[in-house]
Amino acid sequence: MFDVLITNGRIVDGSGEPAFAGDVAIKGGRIAAVGRIEGEARETLDAGGRVVAPGFIDPHTHFDVQLLWDGAARPALEHGVTCVVPGNCSLSLAPLKAADRPAVVGMFQQIEEMPPEAFTQAFEWTWEDFAGYRRALEKSLSINVAPLVGHSVIRLWVMGAASQERASTPGEIAQMQDLLRECLEAGAVGLSTSFVDMDERGRPVPSRFAQFEELDALAAVLGEFGRMLQIVPEFYDTDLTIARIDQLAELSLKHGIPTTFSPVFDSSITPNNVPRTLARVEEQFARGARVWPQMQTRPIDISFSLLRPSLFFARWPRWVRILRQPVESRLQALRDPETVEKMVADLGPDGGEAMMGGLIVRGGDAAPAALVGRTLGDIARERGEVPALALINLSLENDLDIAFLAASRGHERTDRIGPMLAHPLVHIGASDGGAHIASFATYGDTGYLFSEFVRKSGALSLEQAVRKITAETADIWGLKDRGRLAPGQAADVVIFDPDTIARGEERPAFDMPGDGMRYVRDAAGIDTVLVNGHVAWRKGAYSDARAGVVCV
Amino acid sequence: MSVRAPAEPVIVGAEIAAGHDGSAELVVQLRHPNGAEEPVVLDAEKGLDLMQRCGAASLDDLAGRSWREILGGN
């Protein structure tokens, strides 16, 4: 008898082969059969003609902390994601000595924007080594986790405060090698490093002080295990990114490891960035190197508040001058009717309707929930004000802590992004899930892949899109028995409607420890998600199943 | 004998772009003496400093300024 039988499905098995009508049988957490299946099962799920596919794998997340109190990495799981890779960008929560926790918490807060309570109240910090972190994680996982270990914390463990001051000695490098080896033996799927990230005090994170010899030595250890090296290159500069691609290629060839880098953005301002980057990647793959560029599906938004000067106002020098003043004098200027009249006039005769009317009001700790998600133009009309004046007054009414969002201002050209995502060497990922949580939602990128690039533009077929975020990702990362619907594979399965799957609307949620706010997107078009053969989410609700594992 | 100052890169344009963390960034386009162009990305603080240093009322006003303005005008 099977444990679960999914019937009446449109099977898209992750291989890229054409979809076919069939059933999927599951036993002991594994796929038992795929096709037309006769047999009894303890639980039967009628897919109703929907797509039945392998669970999606998200290879770039920062769920390291959240997973300790939320083993589903909500809402990632309900979007069909059954495996996440945390520990990116040189930062992980292990190995980490107790005395170094405050330093790393600061770095995490810089990236994740989580409230302090997330680190002080939401979980019991019981570990220092990677094996201990793994044990803490495994207590209540609903989703699978393939964790990276961060170069910055390895450096911090070995060098202490000097990790943010200088290059390492040969002896320190040897200690880092031993420590990395220990982490890989404990279940880390690779090492992450960064050439751009900063800590909360504006200092480069420890990994940025490493010389190439140190990275080479650590890559040698990765080579013993055939594991991944993930980096954040100087992505804002194409030439530097290409130089990093060449470095990664040397490490890949020398040590026999896969490497990946992200982000990779397209922009009308730098239209040659992705073409040049991909051209170099193609050259290095032709040499036998594995250097996977990781590209996100979603467009980039600009968000800002009047708490800090933003380049959004660069077109209006008066605004820049006022917003760059210290807070007290800034407030004084914004409360002065004559000054405000001039500021509004700067926006033109429509009072900013064209330039600001489409802005969307965001959270910020003080933002009234009733306003969040609405356009500034709409709110301004309700208030009987022009948009520029409404922006100023709303900010004053909320101690300046109310944010505004200009949507889709980068990586937004579907006609350009689609073919890039379909490129055989482009690795779809870089969601940043669990990071920047108070600025924008980092969930649902897989839904956006289907709604925008399969349904709308047709840049990828359904089967191609599924393969990209399942089997291909598992192969790139060396995740055994994941990413395919085939007998013997882990039974990570998602059932979805290809006509309605989408990333859902962005909304604020106050579900972080200490009632902290974040932006989320609810799943659309996802029917059921199974993790290792257990229903983890079905028809809008999470189950009590805790079948997630640390998968390697 | 007069010594001619070496030709240097100049700013030929600038635009606002979206940074990966949701912040607005300034992408400054530089043209080198050999004709090659390249973008330089500045965060909000550095971008606004540059505009202030150049007395730029608009992004167009940055065109023609020396690349040294990005470094602080030295």
XYZ file of C-alpha atoms in Angstrom:
626
model
C 0.000 0.000 0.000
C 1.240 3.466 -0.881
C 1.337 6.238 1.689
C 0.054 8.859 -0.753
C -1.366 8.574 -4.254
C -1.720 11.733 -6.321
C -4.178 11.032 -9.108
C -5.380 12.834 -12.225
C -2.267 14.965 -12.581
C -0.524 16.685 -15.446
C 2.955 15.424 -14.693
C 5.841 17.819 -15.287
C 8.631 15.708 -13.884
C 11.516 18.197 -13.786
C 13.425 16.614 -16.665
C 12.197 19.155 -19.192
C 10.380 16.456 -21.151
C 6.786 17.152 -22.252
C 4.065 16.965 -19.628
C 1.869 13.865 -19.560
C -1.283 12.766 -17.786
C -0.636 10.468 -14.866
C -0.421 9.710 -11.170
C 2.361 9.835 -8.595
C 2.693 7.249 -5.827
C 4.662 7.894 -2.656
C 5.929 5.451 -0.056
C 8.356 5.980 2.802
C 8.967 9.590 1.847
C 10.099 8.661 -1.660
C 8.512 8.581 -5.096
C 7.409 4.958 -5.624
C 5.975 5.245 -9.113
C 4.977 7.761 -11.778
C 2.463 7.031 -14.562
C -0.873 5.276 -14.609
C -0.891 3.647 -11.200
C -3.172 1.009 -9.773
C -3.082 0.452 -6.051
C -4.328 1.406 -2.645
C -3.044 4.338 -0.639
C -3.571 5.660 2.867
C -4.227 9.095 1.426
C -5.345 9.989 -2.098
C -5.022 13.504 -3.474
C -6.938 14.326 -6.635
C -4.861 16.812 -8.588
C -7.889 17.635 -10.734
C -5.814 17.991 -13.886
C -3.418 20.457 -12.292
C 0.332 20.287 -12.766
C 2.172 17.863 -10.488
C 5.839 18.822 -10.328
C 8.891 18.393 -8.115
C 9.044 20.909 -5.281
C 10.887 24.102 -6.159
C 14.384 24.750 -4.818
C 15.367 28.285 -3.805
C 19.167 28.525 -3.905
C 19.691 31.980 -2.420
C 17.985 32.780 0.880
C 18.689 34.247 4.300
C 16.271 32.134 6.337
C 19.067 31.187 8.778
C 17.356 32.838 11.742
C 13.682 32.464 10.815
C 14.016 28.685 10.413
C 14.737 28.420 14.129
C 11.180 29.411 15.049
C 9.411 28.878 11.735
C 10.420 25.564 10.197
C 8.335 26.277 7.095
C 10.183 29.480 6.198
C 6.749 31.012 5.656
C 5.552 31.980 3.189
C 8.208 30.328 1.001
C 6.725 26.856 1.413
C 3.225 27.806 0.310
C 4.721 29.125 -2.939
C 5.799 25.575 -3.733
C 9.345 25.859 -2.414
C 10.347 22.615 -0.688
C 14.063 23.304 -0.230
C 15.859 26.522 0.674
C 19.563 27.333 0.747
C 20.368 29.730 3.619
C 23.815 30.956 4.631
C 24.483 33.062 1.542
C 26.637 36.174 1.186
C 29.304 35.016 3.698
C 26.898 34.924 6.658
C 25.588 31.927 8.583
C 24.699 31.342 12.224
C 27.435 28.739 12.663
C 30.201 28.189 13.456
C 29.913 31.037 15.916
C 31.383 31.442 19.388
C 28.977 32.788 22.006
C 31.125 35.869 22.490
C 30.873 36.714 18.784
C 27.081 36.524 18.563
C 26.456 40.289 18.887
C 28.793 41.013 15.977
C 27.083 38.537 13.674
C 23.600 39.590 14.797
C 24.492 43.104 13.655
C 25.520 41.814 10.244
C 22.330 39.775 9.932
C 20.165 42.703 10.952
C 21.835 44.800 8.292
C 20.768 42.279 5.635
C 17.552 40.833 7.011
C 16.102 43.898 8.757
C 14.724 41.678 11.496
C 13.812 43.160 14.878
C 16.198 42.505 17.804
C 13.625 40.178 19.391
C 14.213 37.740 16.544
C 17.643 37.070 18.005
C 16.945 37.432 21.717
C 13.514 35.883 22.305
C 12.503 33.682 19.389
C 14.875 30.778 19.957
C 17.359 29.370 22.406
C 20.896 29.834 21.233
C 22.345 26.445 22.142
C 25.166 25.911 19.669
C 28.530 27.172 18.628
C 29.558 24.656 15.965
C 27.819 23.817 12.698
C 26.650 20.407 13.887
C 24.914 22.109 16.822
C 23.177 24.577 14.512
C 22.035 21.690 12.350
C 20.562 19.937 15.399
C 18.741 23.115 16.400
C 17.355 23.476 12.891
C 16.212 19.879 12.617
C 13.910 20.082 15.626
C 10.897 21.318 13.672
C 11.537 21.646 9.957
C 8.594 21.576 7.573
C 10.778 22.548 4.635
C 14.077 21.064 3.509
C 17.229 23.031 4.141
C 20.560 22.854 2.329
C 22.699 25.244 4.377
C 25.824 27.058 3.292
C 28.466 28.045 5.798
C 29.583 31.668 5.681
C 33.179 32.691 5.055
C 32.790 35.708 7.346
C 31.870 33.604 10.381
C 34.652 31.113 9.696
C 37.073 34.021 9.606
C 35.571 35.519 12.759
C 35.894 32.195 14.614
C 39.592 31.877 13.759
C 40.733 35.503 13.825
C 38.318 37.285 16.168
C 38.234 41.054 15.758
C 41.244 40.876 13.429
C 38.951 39.280 10.862
C 37.817 42.796 9.990
C 41.293 44.296 10.077
C 43.809 42.318 8.067
C 44.797 39.419 5.843
C 45.196 36.016 7.458
C 48.449 34.217 8.246
C 49.254 30.754 6.854
C 48.465 29.288 10.266
C 45.081 30.994 10.384
C 44.280 29.795 6.890
C 45.024 26.229 7.958
C 42.654 26.644 10.927
C 39.962 27.974 8.600
C 40.430 24.965 6.358
C 39.966 22.591 9.287
C 36.882 24.480 10.424
C 35.340 24.476 6.939
C 36.024 20.741 6.642
C 34.226 20.195 9.943
C 31.217 22.199 8.703
C 31.017 20.276 5.437
C 31.157 16.996 7.337
C 28.299 18.297 9.510
C 26.066 18.959 6.503
C 26.991 22.291 4.950
C 26.490 22.196 1.167
C 29.176 24.746 0.453
C 30.826 28.024 1.374
C 29.543 31.532 0.739
C 31.619 34.676 0.513
C 31.046 38.320 -0.333
C 33.057 41.099 -1.899
C 30.486 43.830 -1.248
C 28.536 43.420 1.998
C 28.842 45.730 4.991
C 28.091 45.289 8.669
C 25.706 47.483 10.634
C 28.515 49.966 11.333
C 29.337 50.363 7.672
C 32.492 48.246 7.831
C 33.254 45.554 5.253
C 32.233 42.101 6.485
C 35.169 39.814 7.429
C 35.261 37.891 4.147
C 36.230 41.073 2.332
C 39.580 41.161 4.123
C 40.621 37.801 2.688
C 43.402 37.593 0.145
C 43.006 35.285 -2.830
C 45.302 32.708 -1.189
C 42.779 32.297 1.622
C 39.874 31.756 -0.764
C 41.986 29.358 -2.815
C 42.801 27.325 0.310
C 39.143 27.157 1.317
C 38.150 26.178 -2.220
C 40.631 23.322 -1.942
C 38.611 21.992 1.006
C 35.401 22.415 -0.995
C 37.120 20.325 -3.649
C 37.524 17.438 -1.187
C 33.722 17.315 -1.005
C 32.850 18.616 -4.502
C 30.862 21.402 -2.867
C 29.626 24.818 -3.974
C 31.323 28.204 -3.643
C 28.786 31.049 -3.685
C 29.927 34.654 -3.994
C 28.523 38.150 -4.191
C 30.775 39.949 -6.689
C 30.982 43.685 -7.292
C 27.770 43.334 -9.288
C 27.408 47.074 -9.833
C 30.435 47.026 -12.149
C 30.510 44.718 -15.152
C 34.299 44.692 -15.490
C 34.803 43.719 -11.855
C 32.101 41.072 -12.157
C 33.892 39.616 -15.160
C 37.157 39.592 -13.205
C 35.377 37.615 -10.461
C 33.951 35.222 -13.049
C 37.526 34.553 -14.151
C 38.622 33.978 -10.542
C 35.736 31.606 -9.942
C 36.581 29.748 -13.125
C 40.157 29.230 -11.956
C 38.941 27.918 -8.601
C 36.366 25.707 -10.295
C 38.901 24.161 -12.650
C 41.670 23.831 -10.071
C 39.549 22.268 -7.346
C 36.764 20.651 -9.358
C 33.984 22.603 -7.678
C 30.798 24.311 -8.855
C 30.588 28.047 -8.236
C 27.772 30.546 -8.438
C 27.476 34.298 -8.193
C 24.612 36.712 -7.695
C 22.947 39.083 -8.197
C 22.887 39.603 -11.961
C 20.628 42.485 -12.947
C 19.432 43.857 -16.229
C 18.783 47.569 -16.522
C 18.073 49.980 -19.340
C 20.832 52.155 -17.897
C 23.442 49.388 -18.163
C 22.041 47.303 -21.023
C 25.350 45.602 -21.764
C 25.837 44.227 -18.254
C 24.064 40.901 -18.652
C 25.144 40.255 -22.257
C 28.811 40.822 -21.356
C 28.504 38.781 -18.172
C 26.889 35.866 -19.970
C 29.439 36.007 -22.766
C 32.243 35.535 -20.219
C 30.318 32.784 -18.480
C 29.939 30.969 -21.810
C 33.685 31.249 -22.416
C 34.495 29.828 -19.003
C 32.017 26.972 -19.329
C 33.640 26.175 -22.683
C 36.916 25.753 -20.777
C 35.235 23.286 -18.448
C 34.667 25.625 -15.514
C 31.346 25.767 -13.685
C 30.456 29.403 -12.934
C 26.694 29.725 -12.637
C 25.222 33.232 -12.815
C 22.183 33.386 -10.544
C 19.390 35.652 -11.745
C 16.187 36.663 -10.016
C 12.848 36.748 -11.794
C 11.201 39.718 -10.089
C 11.715 43.355 -10.998
C 13.384 45.730 -8.559
C 11.458 48.455 -6.779
C 12.811 51.644 -5.234
C 11.591 52.417 -1.728
C 12.351 55.472 0.391
C 11.132 57.624 3.229
C 11.935 61.168 4.305
C 13.962 59.770 7.197
C 16.965 59.558 4.888
C 17.784 61.431 1.700
C 17.102 59.337 -1.369
C 18.270 59.775 -4.924
C 14.629 59.456 -5.883
C 14.561 63.228 -5.318
C 17.671 63.942 -7.401
C 15.634 65.807 -10.017
C 14.532 68.388 -7.459
C 17.523 70.169 -5.850
C 15.375 71.950 -3.253
C 14.088 68.623 -1.973
C 17.610 67.242 -1.816
C 18.868 70.251 0.113
C 16.076 70.009 2.651
C 16.184 66.245 3.069
C 19.946 66.289 3.624
C 19.581 68.576 6.628
C 19.754 67.157 10.163
C 16.388 65.784 11.296
C 15.382 68.773 13.426
C 16.022 71.373 10.739
C 14.543 69.041 8.129
C 11.347 68.843 10.148
C 11.358 72.599 10.608
C 11.600 73.112 6.850
C 8.876 70.583 6.121
C 6.586 72.379 8.575
C 7.199 75.782 7.010
C 4.279 76.615 4.640
C 6.375 78.818 2.356
C 9.061 76.182 1.930
C 6.503 73.461 1.325
C 4.745 75.613 -1.269
C 8.015 75.931 -3.193
C 8.721 72.205 -2.869
C 5.320 71.353 -4.270
C 5.771 73.877 -7.071
C 9.035 72.134 -8.025
C 7.009 69.128 -9.078
C 5.186 71.104 -11.748
C 1.632 72.283 -12.311
C 0.120 68.872 -11.514
C 1.521 68.957 -7.978
C 3.463 65.757 -8.527
C 0.640 63.661 -9.942
C 2.806 62.410 -12.809
C 5.985 61.911 -10.775
C 4.571 60.800 -7.431
C 0.936 59.815 -7.911
C 1.835 56.213 -8.661
C 3.968 55.761 -5.560
C 2.662 53.076 -3.255
C 2.515 53.766 0.460
C 4.530 51.244 2.423
C 4.987 50.306 6.051
C 7.587 51.808 8.230
C 6.850 51.187 11.868
C 4.465 54.127 12.116
C 2.487 53.798 8.908
C -1.276 53.477 9.396
C -2.332 50.052 8.144
C -5.284 51.586 6.303
C -2.936 53.461 3.994
C -0.457 50.684 3.271
C -0.685 49.359 -0.258
C -2.604 52.327 -1.659
C -1.229 54.795 -4.179
C -0.192 58.236 -3.086
C -2.399 59.723 -5.810
C -5.442 57.958 -4.422
C -4.711 59.033 -0.857
C -3.965 62.581 -1.983
C -7.343 62.880 -3.712
C -9.047 61.623 -0.584
C -7.215 64.208 1.476
C -7.904 67.014 -0.994
C -4.180 67.558 -1.553
C -1.821 67.201 -4.478
C 0.513 64.178 -4.248
C 3.671 66.116 -3.360
C 1.910 67.824 -0.468
C 0.339 64.561 0.650
C 3.765 62.919 0.691
C 5.121 65.655 2.944
C 2.109 65.742 5.256
C 1.835 61.958 5.567
C 5.512 61.877 6.464
C 5.105 64.574 9.103
C 2.058 62.845 10.570
C 4.101 59.648 10.971
C 7.383 61.045 12.301
C 8.830 60.626 8.783
C 8.720 56.833 9.298
C 6.411 56.065 6.404
C 7.856 54.607 3.240
C 6.919 55.004 -0.412
C 7.631 52.613 -3.219
C 8.302 53.243 -6.887
C 7.558 49.867 -8.466
C 9.508 48.082 -11.201
C 12.393 50.518 -11.671
C 15.027 47.918 -12.625
C 15.278 44.376 -14.019
C 11.768 45.021 -15.260
C 11.855 44.463 -19.026
C 10.067 41.157 -19.498
C 11.077 41.033 -23.173
C 14.755 41.165 -22.160
C 14.646 39.193 -18.911
C 12.709 36.243 -20.356
C 15.381 35.125 -22.836
C 18.036 35.658 -20.169
C 16.215 33.379 -17.735
C 15.820 30.807 -20.507
C 19.565 30.834 -21.248
C 20.917 27.327 -20.544
C 23.687 28.646 -18.285
C 21.535 31.012 -16.235
C 20.666 29.628 -12.824
C 17.298 30.966 -11.671
C 17.446 32.044 -8.039
C 18.752 35.007 -6.067
C 15.393 35.549 -4.372
C 17.074 36.753 -1.162
C 14.176 35.057 0.683
C 14.052 36.179 4.292
C 16.201 39.270 3.678
C 15.281 42.967 3.415
C 12.019 41.953 5.060
C 10.913 45.464 6.028
C 11.603 46.877 2.557
C 9.961 44.462 0.131
C 8.709 40.885 -0.169
C 11.252 38.311 -1.221
C 8.745 35.492 -1.722
C 6.874 34.209 -4.739
C 9.598 34.637 -7.352
C 8.769 31.148 -8.609
C 5.128 32.129 -9.115
C 6.313 35.207 -11.004
C 8.430 32.968 -13.240
C 5.285 31.149 -14.371
C 2.933 34.134 -14.580
C 5.316 36.506 -16.361
C 7.702 34.354 -18.372
C 5.656 31.234 -19.123
C 2.063 32.492 -19.404
C 2.546 36.120 -20.421
C 5.679 36.207 -22.587
C 6.214 32.540 -23.406
C 9.978 32.922 -22.992
C 10.036 29.518 -21.307
C 7.758 26.549 -21.709
C 6.089 25.165 -18.616
C 8.443 22.196 -18.677
C 11.536 24.390 -19.088
C 10.516 26.630 -16.218
C 9.896 23.674 -13.909
C 13.220 22.084 -14.844
C 15.071 25.342 -14.172
C 13.936 25.520 -10.545
C 13.932 21.794 -9.743
C 16.207 19.244 -11.440
C 18.623 21.808 -12.821
C 19.026 23.469 -9.432
C 19.485 20.108 -7.694
C 22.145 19.137 -10.229
C 24.012 22.439 -9.949
C 24.127 22.132 -6.177
C 24.682 18.377 -6.027
C 21.530 17.797 -3.993
C 21.071 14.062 -4.204
C 17.647 12.564 -4.961
C 15.957 15.950 -5.287
C 14.362 17.874 -8.114
C 12.728 15.091 -10.144
C 9.549 13.068 -10.060
C 11.077 9.643 -10.590
C 11.091 6.433 -8.572
C 13.540 6.614 -5.670
C 13.613 10.407 -5.535
C 12.594 12.251 -2.372
C 8.863 12.967 -2.524
C 9.003 16.757 -2.623
C 5.987 17.615 -4.748
C 3.981 20.688 -5.654
C 0.530 20.649 -7.254
C -0.357 23.914 -8.981
C -2.653 25.466 -11.542
C -0.516 26.673 -14.474
C -3.223 29.171 -15.434
C -3.287 30.988 -12.115
C 0.053 30.433 -10.368
C 1.503 33.839 -9.478
C 3.438 35.568 -6.744
C 0.358 37.105 -5.085
C -0.113 40.640 -3.885
C 2.428 42.151 -1.560
C 1.087 42.986 1.881
C 2.509 43.927 5.279
C 2.410 41.278 7.996
C 3.202 41.725 11.661
C 4.322 38.170 12.343
C 7.965 38.631 13.220
C 9.108 38.207 16.830
C 8.198 41.267 18.874
C 5.331 41.966 16.431
C 7.911 43.074 13.900
C 6.645 44.010 10.442
C 7.660 42.473 7.153
C 6.298 42.333 3.625
C 4.993 39.013 2.363
C 3.172 37.652 -0.646
C 0.505 34.982 -0.293
C 0.677 32.135 -2.773
C -1.661 32.112 -5.773
C -2.453 29.030 -7.824
C -0.696 26.573 -5.511
C -2.940 23.706 -4.417
C -0.745 21.378 -2.369
C 2.877 21.096 -1.280
C 4.389 17.845 -0.027
C 7.767 17.621 1.669
C 9.361 14.191 1.871
C 5.982 12.595 1.225
C 4.025 14.537 3.837
C 1.441 17.193 3.056
C 2.967 20.406 4.412
C 0.500 22.870 2.879
C -2.822 22.254 1.207
C -5.579 24.507 -0.022
C -4.496 27.539 1.917
C -3.402 26.002 5.206
C -0.206 24.701 6.739
C -0.299 21.214 8.244
C 1.418 20.004 11.409
C 3.845 17.878 9.401
C 7.479 18.356 10.296
C 9.022 16.251 7.568
C 11.718 18.654 6.437
C 15.344 17.590 6.664
C 18.771 19.010 6.161
C 19.360 17.638 2.699
C 22.773 17.281 1.174
C 58.087 74.013 -23.051
C 54.527 73.561 -21.939
C 53.380 70.302 -20.381
C 49.988 69.201 -21.498
C 47.737 67.761 -18.822
C 46.912 64.115 -19.471
C 43.497 63.512 -20.927
C 41.129 62.135 -18.306
C 37.773 60.418 -18.172
C 34.775 62.721 -18.067
C 31.192 62.216 -16.977
C 28.931 62.046 -20.016
C 25.643 61.243 -18.328
C 23.920 60.012 -15.200
C 20.674 58.258 -14.357
C 18.860 56.983 -11.293
C 18.622 53.219 -11.013
C 17.141 50.734 -8.551
C 19.654 49.032 -6.270
C 19.191 45.388 -5.318
C 18.229 46.325 -1.761
C 15.497 48.692 -2.927
C 17.477 51.896 -2.622
C 17.909 54.368 -5.464
C 21.418 54.543 -6.887
C 23.138 56.964 -9.240
C 24.665 55.396 -12.341
C 27.288 57.766 -13.714
C 28.492 57.132 -17.261
C 32.204 57.869 -17.792
C 33.917 58.308 -21.159
C 37.630 57.561 -21.287
C 40.083 59.409 -23.569
C 40.160 56.385 -25.886
C 36.405 56.659 -26.366
C 35.432 53.714 -24.194
C 32.513 54.278 -21.833
C 31.736 52.598 -18.532
C 29.169 53.049 -15.778
C 30.068 53.767 -12.163
C 27.381 53.115 -9.568
C 27.138 55.390 -6.531
C 24.938 54.921 -3.471
C 22.591 57.670 -2.267
C 25.086 59.454 -0.076
C 27.892 59.496 -2.626
C 25.528 60.333 -5.472
C 24.022 63.282 -3.644
C 27.514 64.433 -2.611
C 28.556 64.409 -6.249
C 25.566 66.484 -7.316
C 26.153 68.967 -4.533
C 29.861 69.234 -5.306
C 29.108 69.908 -8.958
C 26.328 72.357 -8.109
C 24.099 70.201 -10.282
C 20.452 71.189 -10.329
C 19.671 68.184 -12.494
C 21.354 64.982 -13.576
C 22.086 66.531 -16.965
C 24.295 69.098 -15.239
C 26.811 66.380 -14.396
C 27.727 65.924 -18.043
C 31.149 67.291 -18.886
C 32.482 67.182 -15.328
C 35.753 65.431 -14.509
C 35.661 61.907 -13.119
C 37.642 63.315 -10.184
C 34.459 64.907 -8.884
C 33.340 61.395 -7.950
C 36.362 61.115 -5.672
C 35.659 64.416 -4.001
C 36.990 66.834 -6.589
C 40.681 66.099 -5.900
